[in-house]
Structure formats: structure tokens, C-alpha cells
mmCIF file of C-alpha atoms in Angstrom:
data_model
loop_
_atom_site.group_PDB
_atom_site.id
_atom_site.type_symbol
_atom_site.label_atom_id
_atom_site.label_comp_id
_atom_site.label_asym_id
_atom_site.label_seq_id
_atom_site.Cartn_x
_atom_site.Cartn_y
_atom_site.Cartn_z
ATOM 1 C CA ASN A 1 61.689 41.584 80.219
ATOM 2 C CA VAL A 2 62.299 37.982 80.592
ATOM 3 C CA ILE A 3 59.146 35.062 80.150
ATOM 4 C CA LEU A 4 59.969 31.804 81.138
ATOM 5 C CA CYS A 5 57.439 29.016 79.567
ATOM 6 C CA ALA A 6 58.416 25.105 79.927
ATOM 7 C CA ARG A 7 56.612 21.984 80.782
ATOM 8 C CA TRP A 8 57.683 22.378 84.826
ATOM 9 C CA SER A 9 56.261 19.282 85.670
ATOM 10 C CA ALA A 10 58.234 17.243 83.317
ATOM 11 C CA SER A 11 61.518 18.864 84.319
ATOM 12 C CA ILE A 12 61.092 17.920 87.998
ATOM 13 C CA ASP A 13 58.528 14.795 88.079
ATOM 14 C CA GLY A 14 59.153 13.421 84.916
ATOM 15 C CA ARG A 15 56.962 12.123 82.741
ATOM 16 C CA PRO A 16 53.233 10.876 83.000
ATOM 17 C CA SER A 17 54.381 7.451 81.964
ATOM 18 C CA GLY A 18 56.843 7.010 84.416
ATOM 19 C CA LYS A 19 59.636 7.690 82.583
ATOM 20 C CA MET A 20 62.662 10.332 84.082
ATOM 21 C CA ASP A 21 64.277 11.144 80.830
ATOM 22 C CA THR A 22 63.038 14.652 80.874
ATOM 23 C CA LEU A 23 64.618 15.118 84.517
ATOM 24 C CA VAL A 24 66.810 18.134 84.451
ATOM 25 C CA SER A 25 70.220 18.061 87.060
ATOM 26 C CA ASP A 26 73.049 20.360 87.782
ATOM 27 C CA SER A 27 75.207 17.000 88.400
ATOM 28 C CA ASN A 28 75.217 13.674 87.923
ATOM 29 C CA ILE A 29 72.075 12.394 90.168
ATOM 30 C CA TYR A 30 68.889 12.495 88.190
ATOM 31 C CA SER A 31 66.162 11.878 90.829
ATOM 32 C CA THR A 32 62.947 14.068 91.294
ATOM 33 C CA LYS A 33 64.553 15.653 94.567
ATOM 34 C CA ASN A 34 67.740 16.606 92.577
ATOM 35 C CA ALA A 35 65.619 18.031 89.682
ATOM 36 C CA SER A 36 63.223 19.892 92.731
ATOM 37 C CA GLU A 37 66.236 21.641 93.749
ATOM 38 C CA CYS A 38 68.234 22.080 90.284
ATOM 39 C CA VAL A 39 64.760 24.277 88.719
ATOM 40 C CA THR A 40 64.258 26.047 92.649
ATOM 41 C CA ASN A 41 67.815 27.045 92.551
ATOM 42 C CA SER A 42 68.002 27.881 88.918
ATOM 43 C CA LEU A 43 64.729 29.965 89.299
ATOM 44 C CA GLN A 44 66.177 31.943 91.837
ATOM 45 C CA SER A 45 69.383 32.553 90.651
ATOM 46 C CA ILE A 46 67.450 34.251 87.160
ATOM 47 C CA ASN A 47 64.914 35.718 89.300
ATOM 48 C CA ASP A 48 68.305 37.461 91.521
ATOM 49 C CA PHE A 49 69.311 38.192 88.033
ATOM 50 C CA CYS A 50 66.382 40.135 86.822
ATOM 51 C CA VAL A 51 65.829 41.776 90.131
ATOM 52 C CA GLN A 52 69.850 43.098 89.874
ATOM 53 C CA GLN A 53 69.424 44.385 86.035
ATOM 54 C CA ASN A 54 66.083 45.598 87.025
ATOM 55 C CA ILE A 55 64.430 43.242 84.210
ATOM 56 C CA LYS A 56 60.861 42.005 84.673
ATOM 57 C CA LEU A 57 60.649 38.271 84.766
ATOM 58 C CA TYR A 58 57.326 36.275 84.289
ATOM 59 C CA ILE A 59 57.021 32.555 84.752
ATOM 60 C CA CYS A 60 53.990 31.054 83.202
ATOM 61 C CA THR A 61 52.462 28.366 84.719
ATOM 62 C CA GLU A 62 51.835 25.118 82.538
ATOM 63 C CA VAL A 63 48.748 24.567 79.914
ATOM 64 C CA PRO A 64 46.996 21.217 81.166
ATOM 65 C CA ILE A 65 48.572 18.023 80.050
ATOM 66 C CA GLN A 66 46.030 15.836 78.122
ATOM 67 C CA THR A 67 45.801 12.289 78.939
ATOM 68 C CA LYS A 68 44.269 11.803 75.597
ATOM 69 C CA THR A 69 45.750 13.923 72.679
ATOM 70 C CA PRO A 70 43.073 16.135 71.340
ATOM 71 C CA SER A 71 43.788 14.555 67.637
ATOM 72 C CA GLN A 72 41.749 11.207 69.568
ATOM 73 C CA ARG A 73 39.322 13.365 70.885
ATOM 74 C CA MET A 74 38.891 14.624 67.447
ATOM 75 C CA LEU A 75 38.158 11.488 65.918
ATOM 76 C CA LEU A 76 35.910 10.702 68.723
ATOM 77 C CA HIS A 77 33.894 14.150 67.787
ATOM 78 C CA LYS A 78 33.667 12.597 64.033
ATOM 79 C CA LEU A 79 32.641 9.641 65.106
ATOM 80 C CA PHE A 80 30.300 9.936 67.552
ATOM 81 C CA ASN A 81 29.906 13.766 68.463
ATOM 82 C CA ALA A 82 31.598 13.394 71.767
ATOM 83 C CA GLY A 83 34.504 14.112 73.093
ATOM 84 C CA LEU A 84 36.758 16.701 71.679
ATOM 85 C CA THR A 85 35.932 19.948 73.692
ATOM 86 C CA ARG A 86 36.487 18.499 77.164
ATOM 87 C CA GLY A 87 39.979 17.806 78.616
ATOM 88 C CA VAL A 88 41.534 16.849 82.050
ATOM 89 C CA HIS A 89 39.988 18.176 84.830
ATOM 90 C CA GLU A 90 41.586 21.068 87.009
ATOM 91 C CA SER A 91 42.185 18.890 90.249
ATOM 92 C CA HIS A 92 44.231 16.132 87.678
ATOM 93 C CA HIS A 93 46.011 19.410 86.282
ATOM 94 C CA GLN A 94 46.691 21.059 89.743
ATOM 95 C CA LYS A 95 47.798 17.518 91.007
ATOM 96 C CA HIS A 96 50.231 17.490 88.499
ATOM 97 C CA GLN A 97 51.472 20.761 89.345
ATOM 98 C CA THR A 98 52.095 20.441 92.998
ATOM 99 C CA ASN A 99 56.052 20.173 92.870
ATOM 100 C CA PHE A 100 56.230 23.089 90.626
ATOM 101 C CA ASN A 101 53.820 24.942 93.248
ATOM 102 C CA THR A 102 56.422 24.186 95.809
ATOM 103 C CA VAL A 103 59.470 25.079 93.705
ATOM 104 C CA ILE A 104 58.256 28.048 92.957
ATOM 105 C CA LYS A 105 57.311 29.160 96.729
ATOM 106 C CA ASN A 106 60.757 27.556 97.567
ATOM 107 C CA SER A 107 62.876 29.846 95.248
ATOM 108 C CA LYS A 108 61.377 33.065 96.603
ATOM 109 C CA ILE A 109 59.702 34.137 93.322
ATOM 110 C CA PRO A 110 57.412 37.005 93.810
ATOM 111 C CA ASP A 111 53.362 36.191 92.867
ATOM 112 C CA SER A 112 53.529 39.446 90.838
ATOM 113 C CA SER A 113 55.762 37.032 88.311
ATOM 114 C CA ILE A 114 53.838 34.213 88.177
ATOM 115 C CA VAL A 115 51.399 34.178 85.177
ATOM 116 C CA HIS A 116 48.752 31.170 85.618
ATOM 117 C CA LEU A 117 47.770 30.282 82.412
ATOM 118 C CA SER A 118 46.340 27.622 83.325
ATOM 119 C CA SER A 119 43.516 29.113 84.922
ATOM 120 C CA PHE A 120 42.417 30.730 81.108
ATOM 121 C CA CYS A 121 42.507 26.996 79.677
ATOM 122 C CA PHE A 122 38.998 25.778 81.971
ATOM 123 C CA ASP A 123 35.829 25.485 81.384
ATOM 124 C CA LEU A 124 32.585 26.447 83.602
ATOM 125 C CA GLU A 125 32.683 22.974 84.881
ATOM 126 C CA ASN A 126 36.403 22.976 85.734
ATOM 127 C CA ASN A 127 37.500 20.905 82.578
ATOM 128 C CA SER A 128 40.246 21.575 80.461
ATOM 129 C CA ILE A 129 39.060 22.679 76.624
ATOM 130 C CA VAL A 130 41.033 21.257 74.077
ATOM 131 C CA GLY A 131 39.047 22.332 70.732
ATOM 132 C CA GLU A 132 35.615 23.789 69.670
ATOM 133 C CA ASN A 133 33.813 21.682 67.019
ATOM 134 C CA THR A 134 36.338 19.800 65.091
ATOM 135 C CA THR A 135 39.205 22.425 66.000
ATOM 136 C CA SER A 136 41.910 21.169 68.193
ATOM 137 C CA TYR A 137 43.469 23.620 70.256
ATOM 138 C CA TYR A 138 46.343 21.093 70.954
ATOM 139 C CA PHE A 139 49.492 20.209 68.495
ATOM 140 C CA ASP A 140 50.053 17.243 70.913
ATOM 141 C CA ASP A 141 49.067 16.480 74.197
ATOM 142 C CA ASP A 142 50.645 18.986 76.026
ATOM 143 C CA HIS A 143 51.819 21.915 73.387
ATOM 144 C CA LEU A 144 49.076 24.577 72.036
ATOM 145 C CA ASN A 145 48.647 24.831 68.358
ATOM 146 C CA GLN A 146 48.368 28.646 67.155
ATOM 147 C CA ASN A 147 44.580 27.839 67.672
ATOM 148 C CA GLY A 148 44.777 26.976 71.198
ATOM 149 C CA VAL A 149 47.078 29.855 71.866
ATOM 150 C CA ASP A 150 44.828 32.477 70.002
ATOM 151 C CA THR A 151 41.722 31.312 71.880
ATOM 152 C CA LEU A 152 42.702 30.551 75.548
ATOM 153 C CA LEU A 153 46.034 32.599 75.757
ATOM 154 C CA GLU A 154 44.981 35.758 74.207
ATOM 155 C CA GLU A 155 43.914 37.377 77.956
ATOM 156 C CA PRO A 156 47.221 36.680 79.460
ATOM 157 C CA LEU A 157 49.451 37.218 76.830
ATOM 158 C CA LYS A 158 47.909 40.931 76.447
ATOM 159 C CA LEU A 159 48.428 41.149 80.014
ATOM 160 C CA ILE A 160 52.420 40.804 80.452
ATOM 161 C CA PHE A 161 52.512 42.538 77.317
ATOM 162 C CA ARG A 162 50.718 45.381 78.414
ATOM 163 C CA LYS A 163 52.736 45.227 81.251
ATOM 164 C CA MET A 164 56.247 45.387 79.543
ATOM 165 C CA ASN A 165 54.830 48.506 77.906
ATOM 166 C CA ASN A 166 53.851 49.865 81.119
ATOM 167 C CA SER A 167 56.952 50.436 82.864
ATOM 168 C CA SER A 168 55.847 52.524 85.659
ATOM 169 C CA ASN A 169 53.486 49.294 87.264
ATOM 170 C CA LEU A 170 54.996 46.146 86.713
ATOM 171 C CA ASN A 171 53.306 44.312 89.177
ATOM 172 C CA MET A 172 50.772 41.757 87.536
ATOM 173 C CA PRO A 173 46.833 42.322 88.261
#
């Protein structure tokens, strides 16, 4: 079993600030087009290898990247009793995942290999959940801390591990 997790959007699109120092490349050309092709080809190669070796591949989507760090939100919560629990809206998150979704489609990765972690990270109003009371779920703007993993990702991780233990059924529900 192989589980891949990454900040895919930064590898393909650069940072939200506009910096391009996170783009991946398989040559000396650093552009979003080249990065997208590089990630597409790499994921396809990994998938092909896993299929040949009878290894189950899981590719995890990103958790929502926050525009304000949850520590800033925590300060607002402590001062004004507002602001901690709600992060970016799902539409904002999906906009930043557009190119990664295209990469997945172009690399022909089966849907059963994609684990949509972000679907567990939104409330009923489609706002990302960044914490509860005075407990932040994020270490910074895009990395969950242990509280976040335990709270938000417990269910999808259980699904992955259950599938790993049940070799007779390798398709994700």
C-alpha cells in the first residue's frame, strides 16, 4: 500500500502569495504548465508501477488551505469570542484545487485511489473547520496538527486502513 499526501496546489500552481518557489519540475523549466505536466506524468508512473506490483495506491487530496492562520483566528476568538471555528469556504478551496483535479483526470488515476480528505473538513454551511472553542486544528495555514488529524481525518484514515486490511476489496466506497 502507498499513501501519497502533498500540498498539490503549491507544487502545480505555486504559493497563494504568487511565489513560484514550490513548483516541481523534471527539467530546468519552472512554469505552472511544466509543473502540471510533471505531476501528471509522475502520478501516472507511480500508478502504473503500483498496478504492475499489485500495490494499492491512495492519493489524498489537500485539506483546505486557510487565508488566515488559525492562531490569528484563535486570537480573535479569545478577544471577541468570534472567528476561530470557521475557515475558508468550500468554493474557495475548490477553486484552488482546479488544476490538481485536472492533473488527476489527465493522469488517469482511478477514482477508487483518490481519498477526498477535504470532504471531511467542512461544516454544514460549507466553511472549513479550523478549530473548536480555543483549540486550533491547524499548525499553520495548511498543515493540520494532531488535534486536527484526530478530529477531522479520523474517518477517512479509518477507511484507508480498513481497505488495507481487507485485501479482497480494494475499492474505496
